[in-house]
mmCIF file of C-alpha atoms in Angstrom:
data_model
loop_
_atom_site.group_PDB
_atom_site.id
_atom_site.type_symbol
_atom_site.label_atom_id
_atom_site.label_comp_id
_atom_site.label_asym_id
_atom_site.label_seq_id
_atom_site.Cartn_x
_atom_site.Cartn_y
_atom_site.Cartn_z
ATOM 1 C CA MET A 1 -11.391 9.229 41.036
ATOM 2 C CA LYS A 2 -8.230 7.263 41.288
ATOM 3 C CA VAL A 3 -9.149 4.654 38.770
ATOM 4 C CA LYS A 4 -10.111 7.190 36.162
ATOM 5 C CA THR A 5 -6.994 9.323 36.627
ATOM 6 C CA LYS A 6 -4.788 6.267 36.297
ATOM 7 C CA ARG A 7 -6.573 5.150 33.171
ATOM 8 C CA LYS A 8 -6.278 8.638 31.759
ATOM 9 C CA LYS A 9 -2.549 8.621 32.468
ATOM 10 C CA ILE A 10 -2.154 5.354 30.661
ATOM 11 C CA ARG A 11 -4.257 6.598 27.770
ATOM 12 C CA ALA A 12 -2.077 9.679 27.619
ATOM 13 C CA SER A 13 1.025 7.495 27.563
ATOM 14 C CA PHE A 14 -0.543 5.424 24.802
ATOM 15 C CA SER A 15 -1.223 8.549 22.778
ATOM 16 C CA GLN A 16 2.286 9.831 23.408
ATOM 17 C CA SER A 17 3.807 6.605 22.268
ATOM 18 C CA SER A 18 1.620 6.642 19.185
ATOM 19 C CA ASP A 19 2.656 10.230 18.440
ATOM 20 C CA MET A 20 6.280 9.231 18.752
ATOM 21 C CA GLU A 21 5.708 6.289 16.524
ATOM 22 C CA SER A 22 3.907 8.326 13.908
ATOM 23 C CA SER A 23 6.658 10.939 13.854
ATOM 24 C CA GLN A 24 9.383 8.329 13.668
ATOM 25 C CA SER A 25 7.631 6.295 11.065
ATOM 26 C CA SER A 26 8.103 8.952 8.410
ATOM 27 C CA ASP A 27 11.716 7.834 8.152
ATOM 28 C CA MET A 28 10.890 4.142 8.089
ATOM 29 C CA GLU A 29 9.419 2.022 5.367
ATOM 30 C CA SER A 30 5.711 1.991 4.621
ATOM 31 C CA SER A 31 5.327 -1.440 6.229
ATOM 32 C CA ASP A 32 6.587 0.009 9.503
ATOM 33 C CA LEU A 33 4.101 2.830 9.155
ATOM 34 C CA HIS A 34 1.233 0.396 8.740
ATOM 35 C CA LEU A 35 2.522 -1.670 11.644
ATOM 36 C CA SER A 36 2.644 1.322 13.950
ATOM 37 C CA VAL A 37 -0.854 2.414 12.909
ATOM 38 C CA PHE A 38 -2.084 -1.109 13.523
ATOM 39 C CA ARG A 39 -0.372 -1.099 16.911
ATOM 40 C CA ILE A 40 -2.491 1.854 17.987
ATOM 41 C CA ALA A 41 -5.664 0.001 17.004
ATOM 42 C CA VAL A 42 -4.528 -3.140 18.861
ATOM 43 C CA ALA A 43 -3.738 -1.040 21.940
ATOM 44 C CA GLN A 44 -7.234 0.416 21.792
ATOM 45 C CA ILE A 45 -8.738 -3.065 21.603
ATOM 46 C CA CYS A 46 -6.679 -4.204 24.607
ATOM 47 C CA ASN A 47 -7.797 -1.132 26.503
ATOM 48 C CA SER A 48 -11.444 -1.897 25.766
ATOM 49 C CA VAL A 49 -10.985 -5.482 26.971
ATOM 50 C CA GLY A 50 -9.789 -4.285 30.373
ATOM 51 C CA TYR A 51 -6.056 -3.903 30.197
ATOM 52 C CA THR A 52 -4.558 -0.730 31.614
ATOM 53 C CA GLY A 53 -1.145 -1.151 30.086
ATOM 54 C CA ALA A 54 0.966 -3.436 28.002
ATOM 55 C CA GLN A 55 4.592 -4.295 27.535
ATOM 56 C CA THR A 56 5.943 -2.944 24.255
ATOM 57 C CA SER A 57 7.183 -6.340 23.136
ATOM 58 C CA ALA A 58 3.839 -7.953 23.909
ATOM 59 C CA LEU A 59 1.991 -5.268 21.967
ATOM 60 C CA LYS A 60 4.321 -5.650 19.002
ATOM 61 C CA THR A 61 3.913 -9.427 19.031
ATOM 62 C CA LEU A 62 0.137 -9.165 19.104
ATOM 63 C CA THR A 63 0.218 -6.652 16.254
ATOM 64 C CA ALA A 64 2.377 -8.962 14.154
ATOM 65 C CA VAL A 65 0.016 -11.863 14.804
ATOM 66 C CA ALA A 66 -2.999 -9.734 13.872
ATOM 67 C CA VAL A 67 -1.340 -8.597 10.635
ATOM 68 C CA ARG A 68 -0.615 -12.191 9.705
ATOM 69 C CA TYR A 69 -4.186 -13.150 10.509
ATOM 70 C CA LEU A 70 -5.523 -10.427 8.253
ATOM 71 C CA GLN A 71 -3.181 -11.348 5.424
ATOM 72 C CA SER A 72 -3.875 -15.076 5.605
ATOM 73 C CA LEU A 73 -7.610 -14.400 5.708
ATOM 74 C CA ALA A 74 -7.313 -12.270 2.590
ATOM 75 C CA LYS A 75 -5.125 -14.830 0.837
ATOM 76 C CA SER A 76 -7.438 -17.745 1.438
ATOM 77 C CA ALA A 77 -10.472 -15.680 0.424
ATOM 78 C CA ALA A 78 -8.711 -14.641 -2.791
ATOM 79 C CA ASN A 79 -7.751 -18.255 -3.452
ATOM 80 C CA SER A 80 -11.281 -19.519 -3.018
ATOM 81 C CA ALA A 81 -12.546 -16.779 -5.341
ATOM 82 C CA SER A 82 -10.007 -17.545 -8.055
ATOM 83 C CA SER A 83 -10.603 -21.272 -7.785
ATOM 84 C CA THR A 84 -14.217 -20.683 -8.788
ATOM 85 C CA GLY A 85 -13.259 -18.439 -11.681
ATOM 86 C CA ARG A 86 -13.863 -15.038 -10.149
ATOM 87 C CA THR A 87 -11.540 -12.143 -9.506
ATOM 88 C CA LYS A 88 -13.554 -10.334 -6.847
ATOM 89 C CA CYS A 89 -14.313 -11.958 -3.521
ATOM 90 C CA ASN A 90 -17.745 -12.214 -2.042
ATOM 91 C CA LEU A 91 -19.237 -13.105 1.325
ATOM 92 C CA LEU A 92 -19.024 -16.847 0.788
ATOM 93 C CA ASP A 93 -15.308 -16.618 0.119
ATOM 94 C CA ILE A 94 -14.784 -14.759 3.355
ATOM 95 C CA ILE A 95 -16.815 -17.246 5.364
ATOM 96 C CA ARG A 96 -14.897 -20.123 3.853
ATOM 97 C CA ALA A 97 -11.612 -18.388 4.633
ATOM 98 C CA LEU A 98 -12.694 -17.781 8.231
ATOM 99 C CA GLU A 99 -13.601 -21.419 8.631
ATOM 100 C CA ASP A 100 -10.236 -22.427 7.201
ATOM 101 C CA LEU A 101 -8.393 -20.247 9.652
ATOM 102 C CA HIS A 102 -10.392 -21.365 12.654
ATOM 103 C CA SER A 103 -10.393 -25.040 11.750
ATOM 104 C CA ASP A 104 -7.517 -25.885 14.103
ATOM 105 C CA VAL A 105 -9.046 -24.063 17.045
ATOM 106 C CA GLY A 106 -12.434 -25.495 16.271
ATOM 107 C CA PHE A 107 -15.852 -23.948 15.972
ATOM 108 C CA HIS A 108 -19.382 -25.108 16.462
ATOM 109 C CA GLY A 109 -20.750 -27.056 13.533
ATOM 110 C CA ASN A 110 -17.423 -28.077 12.023
ATOM 111 C CA SER A 111 -18.182 -31.744 12.567
ATOM 112 C CA ASP A 112 -21.612 -31.554 10.992
ATOM 113 C CA ARG A 113 -21.649 -33.827 7.957
ATOM 114 C CA LYS A 114 -24.951 -32.580 6.660
ATOM 115 C CA ARG A 115 -24.315 -28.897 6.466
ATOM 116 C CA ARG A 116 -24.643 -27.133 3.121
ATOM 117 C CA LEU A 117 -21.786 -26.484 0.824
ATOM 118 C CA TYR A 118 -22.463 -22.775 0.639
ATOM 119 C CA ILE A 119 -22.728 -21.752 4.219
ATOM 120 C CA LEU A 120 -24.418 -18.495 5.011
ATOM 121 C CA SER A 121 -26.457 -17.894 8.105
ATOM 122 C CA ASP A 122 -25.792 -21.242 9.706
ATOM 123 C CA SER A 123 -22.058 -20.756 9.940
ATOM 124 C CA SER A 124 -21.240 -20.329 13.593
ATOM 125 C CA ILE A 125 -18.313 -18.049 12.876
ATOM 126 C CA LEU A 126 -20.554 -15.596 11.124
ATOM 127 C CA ILE A 127 -23.044 -15.789 13.956
ATOM 128 C CA ASP A 128 -20.282 -15.130 16.478
ATOM 129 C CA THR A 129 -19.127 -12.167 14.473
ATOM 130 C CA MET A 130 -22.644 -10.815 14.312
ATOM 131 C CA LYS A 131 -22.985 -11.164 18.061
ATOM 132 C CA PHE A 132 -19.695 -9.384 18.495
ATOM 133 C CA VAL A 133 -20.923 -6.505 16.365
ATOM 134 C CA TYR A 134 -24.187 -6.243 18.258
ATOM 135 C CA LEU A 135 -22.760 -6.559 21.740
ATOM 136 C CA THR A 136 -19.488 -4.662 21.741
ATOM 137 C CA PRO A 137 -19.618 -0.886 21.689
ATOM 138 C CA GLU A 138 -18.005 0.938 18.836
ATOM 139 C CA ILE A 139 -14.403 1.955 19.374
ATOM 140 C CA PRO A 140 -13.442 4.456 16.696
ATOM 141 C CA PHE A 141 -9.791 4.800 15.824
ATOM 142 C CA ALA A 142 -7.897 7.227 18.038
ATOM 143 C CA LYS A 143 -6.002 9.267 15.472
ATOM 144 C CA PRO A 144 -7.275 10.960 12.345
ATOM 145 C CA LEU A 145 -5.993 9.304 9.221
ATOM 146 C CA PRO A 146 -5.304 11.108 5.962
ATOM 147 C CA ARG A 147 -7.859 10.014 3.426
ATOM 148 C CA HIS A 148 -6.401 9.532 -0.016
ATOM 149 C CA SER A 149 -8.465 9.785 -3.146
ATOM 150 C CA GLN A 150 -9.188 6.658 -5.081
ATOM 151 C CA THR A 151 -5.918 5.619 -6.682
ATOM 152 C CA LEU A 152 -7.424 3.045 -9.019
ATOM 153 C CA PRO A 153 -8.226 4.509 -12.417
ATOM 154 C CA PRO A 154 -11.903 4.456 -13.335
ATOM 155 C CA ASN A 155 -12.900 1.473 -15.409
ATOM 156 C CA PRO A 156 -13.196 2.231 -19.112
ATOM 157 C CA ALA A 157 -16.664 1.995 -20.552
ATOM 158 C CA SER A 158 -17.572 -1.581 -21.169
ATOM 159 C CA PHE A 159 -18.696 -2.849 -24.482
ATOM 160 C CA SER A 160 -22.401 -2.410 -24.881
ATOM 161 C CA ASP A 161 -24.307 -4.329 -27.443
ATOM 162 C CA GLU A 162 -26.713 -1.745 -28.822
ATOM 163 C CA SER A 163 -27.073 -3.005 -32.326
ATOM 164 C CA GLY A 164 -26.729 -6.679 -32.905
ATOM 165 C CA LYS A 165 -23.552 -6.096 -34.875
ATOM 166 C CA TRP A 166 -21.109 -6.789 -32.022
ATOM 167 C CA ASN A 167 -22.600 -9.954 -30.640
ATOM 168 C CA HIS A 168 -19.383 -11.838 -30.882
ATOM 169 C CA VAL A 169 -17.460 -9.365 -28.689
ATOM 170 C CA PRO A 170 -17.611 -10.118 -24.943
ATOM 171 C CA ARG A 171 -19.095 -7.377 -22.818
ATOM 172 C CA TRP A 172 -16.268 -7.016 -20.390
ATOM 173 C CA LEU A 173 -13.956 -5.631 -23.056
ATOM 174 C CA PRO A 174 -13.604 -1.842 -23.310
ATOM 175 C CA VAL A 175 -15.158 0.102 -26.150
ATOM 176 C CA PHE A 176 -13.379 0.691 -29.419
ATOM 177 C CA PRO A 177 -11.388 3.935 -29.562
ATOM 178 C CA LYS A 178 -13.031 6.781 -31.453
ATOM 179 C CA THR A 179 -11.814 7.223 -34.981
ATOM 180 C CA SER A 180 -12.596 10.612 -36.450
ATOM 181 C CA ASP A 181 -12.733 11.424 -40.161
ATOM 182 C CA VAL A 182 -11.220 14.871 -39.606
ATOM 183 C CA ALA A 183 -7.523 15.163 -40.421
ATOM 184 C CA GLU A 184 -5.141 15.098 -37.547
ATOM 185 C CA GLU A 185 -4.683 18.438 -35.938
ATOM 186 C CA THR A 186 -1.266 19.666 -35.143
ATOM 187 C CA VAL A 187 -0.240 18.891 -31.637
ATOM 188 C CA ILE A 188 0.559 21.898 -29.545
ATOM 189 C CA PRO A 189 1.856 21.014 -26.101
ATOM 190 C CA ALA A 190 0.475 22.894 -23.145
ATOM 191 C CA PRO A 191 2.940 25.315 -21.563
ATOM 192 C CA ILE A 192 4.391 24.174 -18.274
ATOM 193 C CA GLU A 193 4.964 26.661 -15.481
ATOM 194 C CA ASP A 194 8.560 26.006 -14.652
ATOM 195 C CA GLU A 195 9.996 25.859 -18.113
ATOM 196 C CA THR A 196 12.915 28.095 -18.967
ATOM 197 C CA ALA A 197 12.985 30.669 -21.718
ATOM 198 C CA TRP A 198 14.632 28.271 -24.116
ATOM 199 C CA GLU A 199 12.002 25.643 -23.519
ATOM 200 C CA LYS A 200 9.271 28.198 -24.027
ATOM 201 C CA THR A 201 10.535 29.179 -27.434
ATOM 202 C CA GLU A 202 10.786 25.524 -28.330
ATOM 203 C CA SER A 203 7.286 24.756 -27.166
ATOM 204 C CA ASN A 204 5.782 27.632 -29.049
ATOM 205 C CA ARG A 205 6.661 25.925 -32.259
ATOM 206 C CA LYS A 206 4.325 23.244 -33.570
ATOM 207 C CA ILE A 207 6.089 19.988 -32.996
ATOM 208 C CA SER A 208 4.216 17.760 -35.368
ATOM 209 C CA LYS A 209 5.145 19.825 -38.423
ATOM 210 C CA LEU A 210 8.706 20.241 -39.476
ATOM 211 C CA PRO A 211 9.592 23.592 -41.006
ATOM 212 C CA GLU A 212 9.812 23.232 -44.753
ATOM 213 C CA LYS A 213 12.883 25.300 -45.220
ATOM 214 C CA ARG A 214 15.493 24.595 -42.658
ATOM 215 C CA LYS A 215 18.767 26.257 -42.178
ATOM 216 C CA LYS A 216 21.679 24.227 -43.373
ATOM 217 C CA VAL A 217 24.491 23.912 -40.947
ATOM 218 C CA SER A 218 27.838 22.547 -41.908
ATOM 219 C CA PHE A 219 30.958 22.029 -39.954
ATOM 220 C CA THR A 220 34.372 22.152 -41.511
ATOM 221 C CA ILE A 221 37.605 21.173 -39.967
ATOM 222 C CA GLY A 222 40.545 23.353 -40.742
ATOM 223 C CA GLY A 223 38.708 26.325 -42.195
ATOM 224 C CA GLY A 224 38.458 29.756 -40.628
ATOM 225 C CA GLY A 225 40.821 32.507 -39.919
ATOM 226 C CA ARG A 226 42.710 33.721 -36.958
ATOM 227 C CA ASN A 227 40.034 35.795 -35.374
ATOM 228 C CA VAL A 228 38.512 34.387 -32.295
ATOM 229 C CA ILE A 229 34.827 34.850 -32.711
ATOM 230 C CA LYS A 230 32.168 33.482 -30.474
ATOM 231 C CA MET A 231 29.538 31.216 -31.920
ATOM 232 C CA GLN A 232 26.042 32.358 -32.620
ATOM 233 C CA SER A 233 24.738 30.158 -29.912
ATOM 234 C CA GLU A 234 27.138 31.788 -27.466
ATOM 235 C CA VAL A 235 29.180 28.743 -26.850
ATOM 236 C CA ASP A 236 32.854 29.292 -26.618
ATOM 237 C CA LEU A 237 34.298 26.400 -28.473
ATOM 238 C CA ARG A 238 37.708 27.044 -27.087
ATOM 239 C CA ASP A 239 36.775 25.364 -23.866
ATOM 240 C CA GLY A 240 35.246 22.282 -25.296
ATOM 241 C CA ILE A 241 36.082 20.923 -28.670
ATOM 242 C CA CYS A 242 38.861 23.293 -29.657
ATOM 243 C CA LYS A 243 40.824 22.925 -26.496
ATOM 244 C CA GLY A 244 43.651 21.172 -28.153
ATOM 245 C CA GLY A 245 44.031 23.883 -30.711
ATOM 246 C CA LYS A 246 42.077 22.378 -33.576
ATOM 247 C CA ARG A 247 40.164 24.650 -35.725
ATOM 248 C CA ILE A 248 36.516 24.012 -36.375
ATOM 249 C CA SER A 249 34.336 26.360 -38.339
ATOM 250 C CA CYS A 250 30.603 26.251 -38.509
ATOM 251 C CA GLN A 251 28.768 27.626 -41.467
ATOM 252 C CA ILE A 252 25.051 28.223 -41.367
ATOM 253 C CA TYR A 253 23.460 28.555 -44.731
ATOM 254 C CA GLU A 254 20.310 30.628 -44.695
ATOM 255 C CA ASP A 255 18.574 31.013 -48.025
ATOM 256 C CA GLU A 256 21.822 30.950 -49.927
ATOM 257 C CA ASN A 257 23.316 33.747 -47.874
ATOM 258 C CA PHE A 258 25.594 32.019 -45.567
ATOM 259 C CA VAL A 259 26.742 33.526 -42.395
ATOM 260 C CA SER A 260 29.856 31.885 -41.373
ATOM 261 C CA ALA A 261 30.944 31.905 -37.836
ATOM 262 C CA SER A 262 34.235 30.435 -37.098
ATOM 263 C CA CYS A 263 36.221 29.964 -34.022
ATOM 264 C CA SER A 264 39.827 29.064 -33.797
ATOM 265 C CA SER A 265 42.556 28.967 -31.281
ATOM 266 C CA ASN A 266 45.768 30.883 -31.341
ATOM 267 C CA HIS A 267 47.705 28.094 -32.897
ATOM 268 C CA ASP A 268 47.369 27.921 -36.590
ATOM 269 C CA LEU A 269 47.474 24.529 -38.048
ATOM 270 C CA LYS A 270 47.400 24.919 -41.766
ATOM 271 C CA PRO A 271 46.216 21.737 -43.322
ATOM 272 C CA LYS A 272 47.572 20.516 -46.614
ATOM 273 C CA PRO A 273 45.838 21.992 -49.632
ATOM 274 C CA SER A 274 44.758 18.605 -50.996
ATOM 275 C CA MET A 275 43.138 17.679 -47.697
ATOM 276 C CA LYS A 276 41.447 21.063 -47.599
ATOM 277 C CA LYS A 277 39.875 20.538 -50.989
ATOM 278 C CA LYS A 278 38.580 17.121 -50.015
ATOM 279 C CA LEU A 279 37.074 18.528 -46.869
ATOM 280 C CA GLN A 280 35.404 21.297 -48.814
ATOM 281 C CA ASP A 281 33.858 18.759 -51.105
ATOM 282 C CA CYS A 282 32.534 16.904 -48.158
ATOM 283 C CA ASP A 283 31.120 20.065 -46.669
ATOM 284 C CA GLU A 284 28.313 20.424 -49.106
ATOM 285 C CA LEU A 285 27.102 16.980 -48.414
ATOM 286 C CA ILE A 286 26.962 17.449 -44.692
ATOM 287 C CA TYR A 287 24.108 19.602 -43.555
ATOM 288 C CA ILE A 288 21.839 19.419 -40.651
ATOM 289 C CA MET B 1 -41.059 -30.304 -3.404
ATOM 290 C CA ASN B 2 -40.700 -30.295 0.324
ATOM 291 C CA HIS B 3 -36.953 -30.294 0.348
ATOM 292 C CA ASN B 4 -36.838 -27.526 -2.225
ATOM 293 C CA GLN B 5 -39.394 -25.482 -0.350
ATOM 294 C CA GLN B 6 -37.467 -25.892 2.857
ATOM 295 C CA SER B 7 -34.253 -24.870 1.202
ATOM 296 C CA ASN B 8 -35.977 -21.858 -0.328
ATOM 297 C CA GLU B 9 -37.300 -20.800 3.044
ATOM 298 C CA VAL B 10 -33.901 -21.207 4.581
ATOM 299 C CA ARG B 11 -32.443 -19.100 1.829
ATOM 300 C CA HIS B 12 -34.964 -16.354 2.462
ATOM 301 C CA ASP B 13 -34.081 -16.361 6.130
ATOM 302 C CA ASP B 14 -30.438 -16.312 5.201
ATOM 303 C CA GLU B 15 -30.892 -13.344 2.985
ATOM 304 C CA ASN B 16 -32.889 -11.402 5.547
ATOM 305 C CA ALA B 17 -30.442 -12.036 8.346
ATOM 306 C CA LEU B 18 -27.465 -11.291 6.173
ATOM 307 C CA SER B 19 -28.916 -8.168 4.674
ATOM 308 C CA ASP B 20 -29.696 -6.894 8.162
ATOM 309 C CA PHE B 21 -26.204 -7.710 9.321
ATOM 310 C CA LEU B 22 -24.579 -6.080 6.336
ATOM 311 C CA ALA B 23 -26.750 -3.008 6.795
ATOM 312 C CA SER B 24 -25.641 -2.824 10.427
ATOM 313 C CA LEU B 25 -22.029 -3.048 9.311
ATOM 314 C CA THR B 26 -22.308 0.206 7.438
ATOM 315 C CA ASP B 27 -23.123 1.923 10.731
ATOM 316 C CA TYR B 28 -20.542 0.107 12.816
ATOM 317 C CA THR B 29 -17.046 1.543 12.599
ATOM 318 C CA PRO B 30 -14.452 -1.094 13.382
ATOM 319 C CA THR B 31 -11.449 -0.052 15.445
ATOM 320 C CA ILE B 32 -9.064 -0.984 12.654
ATOM 321 C CA PRO B 33 -9.436 1.810 10.082
ATOM 322 C CA ASP B 34 -10.737 0.949 6.640
ATOM 323 C CA GLU B 35 -7.699 2.237 4.758
ATOM 324 C CA LEU B 36 -5.338 0.046 6.750
ATOM 325 C CA VAL B 37 -7.471 -3.031 6.178
ATOM 326 C CA GLU B 38 -7.717 -2.246 2.480
ATOM 327 C CA HIS B 39 -3.946 -1.908 2.265
ATOM 328 C CA TYR B 40 -3.353 -5.343 3.765
ATOM 329 C CA LEU B 41 -6.122 -6.905 1.702
ATOM 330 C CA ALA B 42 -4.745 -5.435 -1.498
ATOM 331 C CA LYS B 43 -1.296 -6.673 -0.545
ATOM 332 C CA SER B 44 -2.623 -10.224 -0.314
ATOM 333 C CA GLY B 45 -4.662 -10.189 -3.500
ATOM 334 C CA PHE B 46 -8.109 -9.641 -2.056
ATOM 335 C CA GLN B 47 -10.159 -7.545 -4.399
ATOM 336 C CA CYS B 48 -13.526 -6.260 -3.385
ATOM 337 C CA PRO B 49 -15.213 -2.944 -4.113
ATOM 338 C CA ASP B 50 -17.800 -3.494 -1.387
ATOM 339 C CA VAL B 51 -17.057 -1.573 1.794
ATOM 340 C CA ARG B 52 -19.175 -3.872 3.901
ATOM 341 C CA LEU B 53 -17.009 -6.890 3.158
ATOM 342 C CA THR B 54 -13.830 -5.037 4.108
ATOM 343 C CA ARG B 55 -15.591 -4.003 7.301
ATOM 344 C CA LEU B 56 -16.526 -7.625 7.896
ATOM 345 C CA VAL B 57 -12.883 -8.616 7.584
ATOM 346 C CA ALA B 58 -11.887 -5.768 9.907
ATOM 347 C CA VAL B 59 -14.486 -6.856 12.442
ATOM 348 C CA ALA B 60 -13.285 -10.470 12.227
ATOM 349 C CA ALA B 61 -9.708 -9.342 12.898
ATOM 350 C CA GLN B 62 -10.896 -7.166 15.772
ATOM 351 C CA LYS B 63 -12.776 -10.093 17.255
ATOM 352 C CA PHE B 64 -9.670 -12.261 16.939
ATOM 353 C CA VAL B 65 -7.487 -9.716 18.718
ATOM 354 C CA SER B 66 -10.047 -9.153 21.454
ATOM 355 C CA ASP B 67 -10.380 -12.919 21.993
ATOM 356 C CA ILE B 68 -6.626 -13.236 22.485
ATOM 357 C CA ALA B 69 -6.597 -10.184 24.765
ATOM 358 C CA ILE B 70 -9.426 -11.617 26.870
ATOM 359 C CA ASP B 71 -7.598 -14.926 27.233
ATOM 360 C CA ALA B 72 -4.393 -13.150 28.230
ATOM 361 C CA LEU B 73 -6.355 -11.040 30.721
ATOM 362 C CA GLN B 74 -7.782 -14.175 32.292
ATOM 363 C CA HIS B 75 -4.280 -15.616 32.653
ATOM 364 C CA CYS B 76 -3.123 -12.363 34.241
ATOM 365 C CA LYS B 77 -6.020 -12.289 36.696
ATOM 366 C CA ALA B 78 -5.525 -15.963 37.541
ATOM 367 C CA ARG B 79 -1.914 -15.274 38.367
ATOM 368 C CA GLN B 80 -2.843 -12.332 40.557
ATOM 369 C CA ALA B 81 -5.483 -14.344 42.397
ATOM 370 C CA ALA B 82 -2.985 -17.113 43.038
ATOM 371 C CA VAL B 83 -0.659 -14.766 44.871
ATOM 372 C CA VAL B 84 -2.022 -13.991 48.323
ATOM 373 C CA ARG B 85 -1.531 -10.373 49.325
ATOM 374 C CA ASP B 86 -2.754 -7.796 51.787
ATOM 375 C CA LYS B 87 -5.837 -5.751 51.068
ATOM 376 C CA LYS B 88 -3.968 -2.611 50.012
ATOM 377 C CA ASP B 89 -1.725 -4.375 47.541
ATOM 378 C CA LYS B 90 -4.604 -6.301 46.038
ATOM 379 C CA GLN B 91 -6.499 -3.121 45.203
ATOM 380 C CA GLN B 92 -3.453 -1.606 43.605
ATOM 381 C CA ARG B 93 -2.740 -4.723 41.594
ATOM 382 C CA ASP B 94 -6.301 -4.889 40.279
ATOM 383 C CA LYS B 95 -5.928 -1.533 38.609
ATOM 384 C CA ARG B 96 -2.562 -2.350 37.100
ATOM 385 C CA LEU B 97 -3.359 -5.006 34.560
ATOM 386 C CA ILE B 98 -0.442 -4.967 32.207
ATOM 387 C CA MET B 99 -0.185 -7.356 29.300
ATOM 388 C CA SER B 100 3.051 -9.253 29.629
ATOM 389 C CA MET B 101 4.742 -11.627 27.239
ATOM 390 C CA GLU B 102 4.083 -14.599 29.508
ATOM 391 C CA ASP B 103 0.324 -14.174 29.466
ATOM 392 C CA LEU B 104 0.350 -13.452 25.757
ATOM 393 C CA SER B 105 2.410 -16.532 24.941
ATOM 394 C CA LYS B 106 0.070 -18.707 27.019
ATOM 395 C CA ALA B 107 -2.963 -17.226 25.262
ATOM 396 C CA LEU B 108 -1.429 -17.538 21.798
ATOM 397 C CA GLN B 109 -0.447 -21.144 22.402
ATOM 398 C CA GLU B 110 -4.130 -22.118 22.358
ATOM 399 C CA TYR B 111 -4.403 -20.562 18.901
ATOM 400 C CA GLY B 112 -1.411 -22.447 17.582
ATOM 401 C CA VAL B 113 1.039 -19.544 17.653
ATOM 402 C CA ASN B 114 4.169 -20.421 19.607
ATOM 403 C CA VAL B 115 5.847 -17.353 20.992
ATOM 404 C CA LYS B 116 8.873 -17.615 23.210
ATOM 405 C CA HIS B 117 10.263 -14.525 24.824
ATOM 406 C CA GLN B 118 13.866 -14.141 25.868
ATOM 407 C CA GLU B 119 14.126 -13.957 29.608
ATOM 408 C CA TYR B 120 17.265 -11.918 29.567
ATOM 409 C CA PHE B 121 19.895 -10.768 27.132
ATOM 410 C CA ALA B 122 23.578 -11.302 27.750
ATOM 411 C CA ASP B 123 26.496 -9.619 26.072
ATOM 412 C CA ASN B 124 28.580 -12.775 25.638
ATOM 413 C CA PRO B 125 27.814 -16.500 25.779
ATOM 414 C CA SER B 126 29.730 -17.109 28.975
ATOM 415 C CA ALA B 127 28.007 -14.419 31.018
ATOM 416 C CA GLY B 128 26.415 -15.715 34.179
ATOM 417 C CA LEU B 129 27.996 -19.144 33.951
ATOM 418 C CA GLU B 130 29.567 -20.571 37.063
ATOM 419 C CA SER B 131 32.743 -21.943 35.669
ATOM 420 C CA ALA B 132 35.389 -23.708 37.684
ATOM 421 C CA SER B 133 38.039 -22.289 35.415
ATOM 422 C CA ARG B 134 37.292 -18.718 36.488
ATOM 423 C CA ASP B 135 40.284 -17.380 38.361
ATOM 424 C CA GLU B 136 39.572 -15.013 41.185
#
């Protein structure tokens, strides 16, 4: 039938535009993503009302208005909840917020002086919404949405008053942390998959305990001979520190047998003997 | 006494009607998906673990949008009825109901939202002006 084919064409164009939007939105901010998702829902609502098409600018305007409606509804509901000392909103907050939003347009019963302060079933807005739910057919959202797991962390266990000892502590506080009488165990970090060989050797060691006997490392300036020897850690000091031709020697003391590794450039700068003695005196004090 | 009894009865009715409505909300899937609604609610400071209340907010927003769309549709149809056409054209126009900015701005004006759409865009301020100083 002609009508159906035309509507199908327009639905197809709607879906195409939504596909384009969803593919483009990956580059845009998250607010644009939510706007484009909302636009699809608004387009579906317009389609259910009887429209067969819409101008892009009109659709975008309606989406923006709907977003603002939703946000102002949420804000006024949150305000009414916090003004009564609560953090979580309930049905009465929502009804009050709806009445606030629709007060300029007007709704049935707004002029009633004798209505109750806490309006439930006799609020006309709620009744209209109920009628809307009963009368309009369900329109599920067109595209599948990725469902994320709950991002909020689970609430810690609240304080329970088993014995009468903790009467003075309010119940909404979390429980005390567990204190064990056993001595602290050494912390061994779990191995990570992508760590390099160096990191693996480091992580195998127990971090909480320092080794009792450590190797003493001392650096002297001006010591060392002419031979160009590479460091134990395979770092060629010629490129870095010794570029200018200064001589730095590193001595690693290991259980009183020191293995000295020194590296020097081709230029020999012989320091004065008095300076050398002073440096040697300082050497023993400097160890890592 | 009487007043208290009446208020208690009213409260019972309230609770029954509301519990039925909230139970029906769990079955009804609003067009606006739950995650999107929760995102906007969280952005504005609305905290509620109950799914039914978020669905209520979603349904309220859906009702709002559909009300505006219905008003705009009525404006569109009124405009089409005002223009007298032949039979063929009328049938074609009935199927092509496209939401335009004019209808939307008229519908939104009743809700207090003033939307004005540019009729045309020009590349410089003097485009389209009939100026006596133009030399031809």
